[in-house]
Coordinates of C-alpha atoms in Angstrom, one line a residue:
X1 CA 123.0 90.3 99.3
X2 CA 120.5 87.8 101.6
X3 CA 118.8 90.0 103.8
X4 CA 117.1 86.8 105.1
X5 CA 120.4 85.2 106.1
X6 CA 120.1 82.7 109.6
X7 CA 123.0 84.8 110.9
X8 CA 120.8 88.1 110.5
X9 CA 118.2 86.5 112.2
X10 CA 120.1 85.0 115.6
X11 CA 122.1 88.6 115.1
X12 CA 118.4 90.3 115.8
X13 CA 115.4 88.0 117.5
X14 CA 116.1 88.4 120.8
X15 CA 115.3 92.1 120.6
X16 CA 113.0 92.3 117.1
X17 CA 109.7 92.5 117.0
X18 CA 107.0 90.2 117.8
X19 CA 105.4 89.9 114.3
X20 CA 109.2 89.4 113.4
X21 CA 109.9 86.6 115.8
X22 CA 106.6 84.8 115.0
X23 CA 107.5 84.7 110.9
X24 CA 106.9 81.2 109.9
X25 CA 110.1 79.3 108.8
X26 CA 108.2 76.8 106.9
X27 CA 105.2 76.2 105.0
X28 CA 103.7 74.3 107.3
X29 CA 104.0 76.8 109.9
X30 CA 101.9 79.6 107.6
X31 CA 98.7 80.0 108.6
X32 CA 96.1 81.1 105.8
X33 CA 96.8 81.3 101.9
X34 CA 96.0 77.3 101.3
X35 CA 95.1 78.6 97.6
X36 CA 98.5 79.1 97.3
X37 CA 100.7 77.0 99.3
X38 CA 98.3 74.5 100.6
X39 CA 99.9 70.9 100.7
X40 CA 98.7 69.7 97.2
X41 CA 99.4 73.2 95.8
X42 CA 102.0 73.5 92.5
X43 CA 103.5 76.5 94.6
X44 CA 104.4 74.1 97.5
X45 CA 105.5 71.4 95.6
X46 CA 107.9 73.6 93.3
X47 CA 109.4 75.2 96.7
X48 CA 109.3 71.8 98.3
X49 CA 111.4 70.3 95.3
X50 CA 113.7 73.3 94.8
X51 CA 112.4 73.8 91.0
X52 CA 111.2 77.4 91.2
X53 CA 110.1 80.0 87.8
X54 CA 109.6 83.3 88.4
X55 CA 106.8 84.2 89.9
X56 CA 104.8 87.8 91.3
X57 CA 102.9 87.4 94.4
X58 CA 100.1 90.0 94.8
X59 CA 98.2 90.7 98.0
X60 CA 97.5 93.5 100.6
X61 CA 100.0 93.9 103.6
X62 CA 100.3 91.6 106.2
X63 CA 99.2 88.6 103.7
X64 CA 102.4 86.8 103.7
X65 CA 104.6 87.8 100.9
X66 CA 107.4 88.2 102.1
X67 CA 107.2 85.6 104.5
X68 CA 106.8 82.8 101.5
X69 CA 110.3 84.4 100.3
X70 CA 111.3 83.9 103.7
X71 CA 110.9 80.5 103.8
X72 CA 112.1 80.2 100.2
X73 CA 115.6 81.9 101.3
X74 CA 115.7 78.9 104.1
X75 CA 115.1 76.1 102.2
X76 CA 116.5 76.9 98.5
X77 CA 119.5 75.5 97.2
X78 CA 119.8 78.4 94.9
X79 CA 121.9 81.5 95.3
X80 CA 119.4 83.7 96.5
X81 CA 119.4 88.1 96.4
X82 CA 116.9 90.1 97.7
X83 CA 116.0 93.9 97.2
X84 CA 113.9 96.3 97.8
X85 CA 112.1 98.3 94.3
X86 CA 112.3 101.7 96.3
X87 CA 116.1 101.5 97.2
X88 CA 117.6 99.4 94.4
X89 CA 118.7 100.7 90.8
X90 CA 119.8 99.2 87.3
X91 CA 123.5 99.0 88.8
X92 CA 123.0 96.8 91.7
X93 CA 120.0 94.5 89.1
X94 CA 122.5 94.5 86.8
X95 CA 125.4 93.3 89.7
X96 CA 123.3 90.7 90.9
X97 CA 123.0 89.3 87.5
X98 CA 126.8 88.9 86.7
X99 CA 127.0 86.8 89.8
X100 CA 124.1 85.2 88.7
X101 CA 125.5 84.1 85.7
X102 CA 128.5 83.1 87.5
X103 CA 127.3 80.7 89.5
X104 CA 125.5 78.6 86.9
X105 CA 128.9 78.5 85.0
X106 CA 130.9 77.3 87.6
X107 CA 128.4 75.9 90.1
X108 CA 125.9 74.8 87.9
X109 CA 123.4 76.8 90.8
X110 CA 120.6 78.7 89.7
X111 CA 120.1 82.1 91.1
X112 CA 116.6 83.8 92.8
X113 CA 116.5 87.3 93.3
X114 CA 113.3 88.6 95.2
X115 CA 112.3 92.2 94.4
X116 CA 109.7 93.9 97.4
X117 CA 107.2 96.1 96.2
X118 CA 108.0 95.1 93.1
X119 CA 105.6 98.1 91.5
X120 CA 108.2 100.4 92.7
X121 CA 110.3 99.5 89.7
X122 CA 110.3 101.2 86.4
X123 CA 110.1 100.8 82.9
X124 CA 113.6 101.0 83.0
X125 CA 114.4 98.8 86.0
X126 CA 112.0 96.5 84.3
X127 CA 113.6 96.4 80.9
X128 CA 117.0 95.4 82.5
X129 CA 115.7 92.5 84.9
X130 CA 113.9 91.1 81.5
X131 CA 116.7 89.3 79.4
X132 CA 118.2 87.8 82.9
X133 CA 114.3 86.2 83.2
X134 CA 114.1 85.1 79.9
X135 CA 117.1 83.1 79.4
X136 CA 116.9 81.4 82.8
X137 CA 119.9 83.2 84.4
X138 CA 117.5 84.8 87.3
X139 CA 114.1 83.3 89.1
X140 CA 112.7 86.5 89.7
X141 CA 110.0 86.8 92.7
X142 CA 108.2 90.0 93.3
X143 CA 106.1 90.7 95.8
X144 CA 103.3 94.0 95.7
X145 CA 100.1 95.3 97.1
X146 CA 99.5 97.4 93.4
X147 CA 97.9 95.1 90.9
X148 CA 100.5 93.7 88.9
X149 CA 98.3 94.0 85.6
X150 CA 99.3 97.8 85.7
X151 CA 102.2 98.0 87.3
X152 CA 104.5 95.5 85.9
X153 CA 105.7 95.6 82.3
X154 CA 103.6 93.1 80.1
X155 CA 107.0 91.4 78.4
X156 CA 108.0 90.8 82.2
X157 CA 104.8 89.6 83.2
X158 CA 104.2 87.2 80.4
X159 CA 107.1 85.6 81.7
X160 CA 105.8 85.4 85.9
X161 CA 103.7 83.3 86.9
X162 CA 100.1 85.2 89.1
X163 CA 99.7 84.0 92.3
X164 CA 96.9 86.3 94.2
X165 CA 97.1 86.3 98.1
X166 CA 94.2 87.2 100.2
X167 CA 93.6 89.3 103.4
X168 CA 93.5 87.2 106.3
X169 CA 90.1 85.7 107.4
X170 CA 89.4 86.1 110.9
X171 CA 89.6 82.5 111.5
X172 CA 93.4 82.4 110.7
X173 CA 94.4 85.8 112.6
X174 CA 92.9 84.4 115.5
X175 CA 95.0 81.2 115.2
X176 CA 98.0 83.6 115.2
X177 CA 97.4 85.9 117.7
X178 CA 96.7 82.5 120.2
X179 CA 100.3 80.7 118.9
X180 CA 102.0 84.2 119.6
X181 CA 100.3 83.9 123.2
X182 CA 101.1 80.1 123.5
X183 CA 104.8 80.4 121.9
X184 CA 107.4 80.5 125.1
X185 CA 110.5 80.4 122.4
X186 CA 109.6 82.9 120.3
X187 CA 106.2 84.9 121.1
X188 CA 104.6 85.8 124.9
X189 CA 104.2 82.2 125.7
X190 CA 106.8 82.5 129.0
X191 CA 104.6 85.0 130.2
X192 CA 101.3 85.2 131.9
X193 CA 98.9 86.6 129.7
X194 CA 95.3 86.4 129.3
X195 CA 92.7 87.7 127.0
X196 CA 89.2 87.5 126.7
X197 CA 86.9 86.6 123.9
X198 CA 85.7 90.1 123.2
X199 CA 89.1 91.2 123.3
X200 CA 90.3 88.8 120.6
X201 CA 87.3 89.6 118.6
X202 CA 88.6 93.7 119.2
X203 CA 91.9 92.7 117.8
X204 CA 90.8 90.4 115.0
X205 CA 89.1 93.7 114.0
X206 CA 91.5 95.6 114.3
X207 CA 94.0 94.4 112.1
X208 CA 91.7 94.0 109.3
X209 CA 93.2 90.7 107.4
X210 CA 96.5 91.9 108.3
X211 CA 99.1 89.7 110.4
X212 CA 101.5 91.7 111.2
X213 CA 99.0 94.1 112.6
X214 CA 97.5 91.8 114.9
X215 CA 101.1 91.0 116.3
X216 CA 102.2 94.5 116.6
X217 CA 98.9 95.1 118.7
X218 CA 100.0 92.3 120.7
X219 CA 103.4 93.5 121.3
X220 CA 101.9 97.0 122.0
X221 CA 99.8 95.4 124.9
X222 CA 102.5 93.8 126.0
X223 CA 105.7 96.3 126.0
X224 CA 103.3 99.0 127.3
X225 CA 100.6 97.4 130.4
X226 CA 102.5 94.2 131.3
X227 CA 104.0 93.6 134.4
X228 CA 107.5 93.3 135.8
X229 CA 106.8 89.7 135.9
X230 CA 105.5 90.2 132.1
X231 CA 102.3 88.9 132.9
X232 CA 99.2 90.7 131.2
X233 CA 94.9 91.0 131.4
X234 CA 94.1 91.8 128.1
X235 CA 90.9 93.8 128.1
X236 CA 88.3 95.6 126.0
X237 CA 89.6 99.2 127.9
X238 CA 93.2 98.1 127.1
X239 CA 92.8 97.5 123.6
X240 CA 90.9 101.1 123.2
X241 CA 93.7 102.6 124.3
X242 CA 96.0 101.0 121.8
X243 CA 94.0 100.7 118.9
X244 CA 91.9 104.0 119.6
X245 CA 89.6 104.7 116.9
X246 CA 89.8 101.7 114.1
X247 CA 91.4 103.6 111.4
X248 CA 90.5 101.5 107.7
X249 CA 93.0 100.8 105.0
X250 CA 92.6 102.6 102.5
X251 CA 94.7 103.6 99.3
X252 CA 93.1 107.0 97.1
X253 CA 95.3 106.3 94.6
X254 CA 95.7 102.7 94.5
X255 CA 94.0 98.8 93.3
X256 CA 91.7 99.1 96.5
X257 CA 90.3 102.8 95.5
X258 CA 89.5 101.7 91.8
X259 CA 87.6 98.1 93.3
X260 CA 85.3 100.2 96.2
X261 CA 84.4 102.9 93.7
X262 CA 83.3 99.9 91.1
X263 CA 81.4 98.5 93.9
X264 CA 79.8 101.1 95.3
X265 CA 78.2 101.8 91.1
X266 CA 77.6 98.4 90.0
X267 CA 75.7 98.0 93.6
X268 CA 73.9 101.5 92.5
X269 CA 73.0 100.0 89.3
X270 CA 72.3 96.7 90.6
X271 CA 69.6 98.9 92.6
X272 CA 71.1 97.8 95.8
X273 CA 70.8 100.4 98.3
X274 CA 71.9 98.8 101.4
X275 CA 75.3 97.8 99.6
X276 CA 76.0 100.8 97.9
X277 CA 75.5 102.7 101.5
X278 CA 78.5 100.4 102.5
X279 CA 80.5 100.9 100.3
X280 CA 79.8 104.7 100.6
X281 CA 80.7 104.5 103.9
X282 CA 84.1 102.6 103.3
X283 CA 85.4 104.9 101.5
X284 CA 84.3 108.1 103.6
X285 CA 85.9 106.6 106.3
X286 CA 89.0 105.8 104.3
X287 CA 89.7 109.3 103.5
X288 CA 88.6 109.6 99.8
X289 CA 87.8 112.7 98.5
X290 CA 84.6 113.2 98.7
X291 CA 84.2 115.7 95.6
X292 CA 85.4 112.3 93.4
X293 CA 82.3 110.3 94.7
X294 CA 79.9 113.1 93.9
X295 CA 81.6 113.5 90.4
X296 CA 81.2 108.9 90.2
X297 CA 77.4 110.1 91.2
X298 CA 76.8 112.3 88.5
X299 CA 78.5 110.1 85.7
X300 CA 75.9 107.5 86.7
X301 CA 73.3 109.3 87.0
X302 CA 73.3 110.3 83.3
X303 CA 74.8 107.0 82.0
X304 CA 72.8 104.2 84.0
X305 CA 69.9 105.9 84.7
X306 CA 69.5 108.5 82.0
X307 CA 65.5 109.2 80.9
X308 CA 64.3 106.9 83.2
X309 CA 64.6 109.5 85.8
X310 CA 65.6 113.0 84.5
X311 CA 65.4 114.3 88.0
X312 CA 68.1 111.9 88.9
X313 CA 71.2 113.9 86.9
X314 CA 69.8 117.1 88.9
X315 CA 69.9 115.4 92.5
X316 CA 73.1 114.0 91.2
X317 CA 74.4 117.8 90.3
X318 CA 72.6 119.4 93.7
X319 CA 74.7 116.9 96.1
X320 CA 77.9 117.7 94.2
X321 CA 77.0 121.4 95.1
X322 CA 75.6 121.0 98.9
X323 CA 79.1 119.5 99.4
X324 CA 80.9 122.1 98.3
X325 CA 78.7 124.4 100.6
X326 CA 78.3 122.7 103.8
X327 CA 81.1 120.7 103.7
X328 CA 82.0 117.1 105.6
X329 CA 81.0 115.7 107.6
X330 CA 77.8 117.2 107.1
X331 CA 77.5 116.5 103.4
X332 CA 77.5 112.8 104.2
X333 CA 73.7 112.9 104.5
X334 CA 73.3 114.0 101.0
X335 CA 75.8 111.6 99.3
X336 CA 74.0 109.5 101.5
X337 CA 70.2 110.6 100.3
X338 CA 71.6 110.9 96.2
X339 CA 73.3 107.1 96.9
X340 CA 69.6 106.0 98.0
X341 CA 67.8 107.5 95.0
X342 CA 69.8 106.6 92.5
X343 CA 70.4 103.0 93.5
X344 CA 66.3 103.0 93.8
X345 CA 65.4 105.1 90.5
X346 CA 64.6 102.8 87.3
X347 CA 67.3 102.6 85.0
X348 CA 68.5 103.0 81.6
X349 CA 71.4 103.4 79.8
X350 CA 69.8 104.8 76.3
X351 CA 71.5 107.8 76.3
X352 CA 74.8 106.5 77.1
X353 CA 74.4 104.1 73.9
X354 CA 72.7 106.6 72.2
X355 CA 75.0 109.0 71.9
X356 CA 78.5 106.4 71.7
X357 CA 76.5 105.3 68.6
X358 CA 76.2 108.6 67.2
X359 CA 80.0 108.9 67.4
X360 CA 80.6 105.9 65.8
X361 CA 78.1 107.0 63.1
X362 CA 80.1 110.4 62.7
X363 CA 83.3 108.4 62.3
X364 CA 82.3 106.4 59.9
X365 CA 80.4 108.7 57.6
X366 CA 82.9 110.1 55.0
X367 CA 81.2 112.9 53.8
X368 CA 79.0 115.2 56.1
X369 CA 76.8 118.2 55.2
X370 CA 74.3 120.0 56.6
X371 CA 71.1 119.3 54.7
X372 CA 70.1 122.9 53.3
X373 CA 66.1 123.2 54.5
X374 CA 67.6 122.9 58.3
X375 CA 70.9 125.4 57.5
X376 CA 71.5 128.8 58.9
X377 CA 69.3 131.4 57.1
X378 CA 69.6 133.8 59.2
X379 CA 71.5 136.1 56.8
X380 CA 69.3 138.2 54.6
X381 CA 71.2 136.4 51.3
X382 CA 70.6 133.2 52.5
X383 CA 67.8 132.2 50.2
X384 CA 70.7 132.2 47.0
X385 CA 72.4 129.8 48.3
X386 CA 69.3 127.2 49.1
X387 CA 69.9 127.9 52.5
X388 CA 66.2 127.3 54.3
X389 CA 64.1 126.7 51.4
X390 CA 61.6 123.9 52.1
X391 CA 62.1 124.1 55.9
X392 CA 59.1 123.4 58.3
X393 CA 58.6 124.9 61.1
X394 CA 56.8 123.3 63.6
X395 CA 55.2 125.1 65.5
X396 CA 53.0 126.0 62.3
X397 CA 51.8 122.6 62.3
X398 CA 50.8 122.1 66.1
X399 CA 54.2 121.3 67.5
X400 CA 55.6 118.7 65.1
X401 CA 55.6 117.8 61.6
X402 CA 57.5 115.1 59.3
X403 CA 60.6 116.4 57.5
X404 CA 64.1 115.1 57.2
X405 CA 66.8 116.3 59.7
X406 CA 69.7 114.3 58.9
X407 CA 72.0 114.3 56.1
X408 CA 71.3 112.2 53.2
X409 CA 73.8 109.6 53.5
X410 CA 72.5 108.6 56.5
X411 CA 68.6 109.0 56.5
X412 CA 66.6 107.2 57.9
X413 CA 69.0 105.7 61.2
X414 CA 68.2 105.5 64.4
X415 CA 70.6 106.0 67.3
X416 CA 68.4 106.0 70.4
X417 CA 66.3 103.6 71.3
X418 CA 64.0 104.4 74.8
X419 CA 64.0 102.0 77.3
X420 CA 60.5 101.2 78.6
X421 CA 61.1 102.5 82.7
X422 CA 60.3 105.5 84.3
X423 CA 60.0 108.4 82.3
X424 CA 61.2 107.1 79.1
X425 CA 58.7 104.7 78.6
X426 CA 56.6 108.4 77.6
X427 CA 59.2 109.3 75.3
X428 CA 58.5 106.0 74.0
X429 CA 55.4 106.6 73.8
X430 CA 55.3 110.1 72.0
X431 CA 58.3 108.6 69.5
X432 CA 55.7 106.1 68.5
X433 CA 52.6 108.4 68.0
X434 CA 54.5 111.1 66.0
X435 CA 55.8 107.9 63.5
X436 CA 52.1 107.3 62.8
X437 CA 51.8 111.2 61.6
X438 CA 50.9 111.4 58.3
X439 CA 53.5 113.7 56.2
X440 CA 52.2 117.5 55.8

């Protein structure tokens, strides 16, 4: 099945969308992604030259994946089948295979089969579509907006080729919403329209790196405030009415949510307030949950800023609370005020390596026992079984005093080192001064 077919496309362009009609139909005609398919590019050159391997193409919407197996659909000589992951199961993979097979045996024609949202597939849907890769009989393209590296099967992606597609700059969209305006075949070229400069910054920002966005926006104006003529004054007030309130992309649960929460603590911990406040922002307005950046907040707190700043874990915990009492969008100002102290607080990670050490130290120790001057003896028959005898007890001494707390095997290690800001450098300090101690 070619959903791409020419017929399919006379059958449906006089009455398809705009960001339909004004689909490239050949690389020359795409407009961004020169990483990719730029002139010189081995993509280009292996579309150009009809001597495709499979190959996953990974971007956000609107970046032109599907258009590139648009073209590729026009311009193959191959037998070419295209599906989409959500609607497609083994039977119809394992279909398109058989007459796969059967056209390289008796027309010596390879076969590409493009799979759309490609991440939508399986283990098992996976596992089938593998042999078919391996021995040649299907060029497998996929296309998804979920990061291959976790969605995709590692015997299957060993086997693709990675080509990573970008968001749109705002140079290119703007190139495309002004050849939709100027095309008379297939965009609003035969009509009268105008637009301003503020406008076409208003849309550029709008469709945030996304093509078909802009388009749609475009064909928005145009179906809803045009003319009977067609014609059309594209204006700041018009746009507002169609793009209302810019509403950012934003997946909880997808690639982008795991890249803005690493942002937003590696600017933290970079002690870069201003970034970290943007990136707080990005994903308050993209709808995460608000309880999971709090939770990010505390983690940090204790693991990259530690000693340094013992207040810092209980700001940390306090925010996490004052959401869950006031509420958003109120408790914005106190993410907000915890994101500026933390990102500002000195940091250390001591007790982070501390106590992973300590682990370590526990696994690797085969035999542990309490050593018996620290034990319980509590129980008035402790002292027959050694249990206390020899212990010190501090206080008796002035608050410290030299003896052994660890077990004999490992005497003697040390698991946390202080850092030397903020607070810690104290404990550093008073580690130091009670190591000069003589023993009682």
């Amino acid at each position: 099945m070619d959903l791409f077919s020419l017929a399919d496309e006379k059958k449906f362009d006089a009455h398809a969308p705009l960001a339909w009609r004004m689909r490239p139909r050949s690389l020359d005609e795409v407009v961004g992604q020169e990483h990719i398919i730029g002139p010189d590019s081995p993509l280009h050159q292996a579309i150009e030259n009809d001597r495709l391997q499979s190959f996953v193409l990974y971007g956000p919407p609107g970046s032109g994946k599907t258009t590139i197996a648009h073209i590729i659909a026009r311009t193959t000589s191959s037998h070419y089948a295209a599906i989409k992951a959500v609607s497609s199961g083994v039977g119809e993979i394992r279909k398109i295979a058989a007459d796969a097979a059967d056209h390289l045996k008796y027309y010596q024609q390879s076969s590409i089969i493009f799979v759309d949202e490609i991440h939508r597939f399986n283990k098992s849907q996976q596992d089938v579509l593998l042999p078919y890769v391996e021995d040649g009989t299907l060029i497998l393209i996929g296309a998804t907006t979920e990061n291959p590296l976790y969605e995709i099967n590692n015997a299957l992606l060993s086997r693709m080729k990675l080509y990573i597609m970008e968001a749109l700059n705002a140079n290119s969209l703007r190139r495309i919403v002004e050849q939709a305006l100027a095309d008379p075949e297939r965009g609003l070229g035969k009509h009268n329209i105008s637009i301003d400069e503020q406008s076409m910054v208003m849309i550029v920002q709008a469709a945030q790196g996304d093509a078909r966005t802009a388009l749609n926006i475009l064909d928005t104006l145009h179906n809803s405030y045009s003319s009977k003529d067609g014609s059309l004054r594209i204006t700041p007030e018009l746009l507002e009415k169609v793009t209302g309130r810019l509403i950012l992309k934003y997946d909880r649960s997808g690639d982008y949510h795991y890249d803005t929460i690493s942002a937003f603590i590696k600017s933290i911990r970079g002690s870069d307030p201003d970034a970290a406040l943007f990136w707080l922002a990005v994903m308050l307005e993209g709808g995460e949950d608000p309880k999971f950046i709090a939770r990010r907040l505390i983690v940090h707190a204790a693991e990259d800023i530690g000693l340094a700043d013992p207040y810092a874990l209980t700001l940390a915990a306090s925010t996490a609370r004052a959401l869950e009492f006031v509420g958003m969008p109120e408790a914005r100002i106190p993410l907000a005020e915890a994101t500026i102290y933390l990102a500002t607080a000195p940091k250390s990670n001591s007790s982070k390596m501390a106590i992973d050490k300590a682990i370590n130290t526990v696994q690797n120790t085969p035999r542990i026992i309490v050593p018996p001057h620290i034990a319980d003896s509590s129980h008035s028959q402790s002292a027959s079984l050694g249990k206390g005898k020899g212990y010190k007890y501090p206080h008796d001494y002035g608050g410290y005093v030299k003896q052994e707390y660890l077990p004999q095997e490992i005497e003697g290690i040390t698991l946390y080192e202080p850092g030397k800001n903020g607070y810690e450098q104290n404990i550093r300090d008073f580690l130091q001064k009670i190591k000069k101690q003589p023993p009682p």
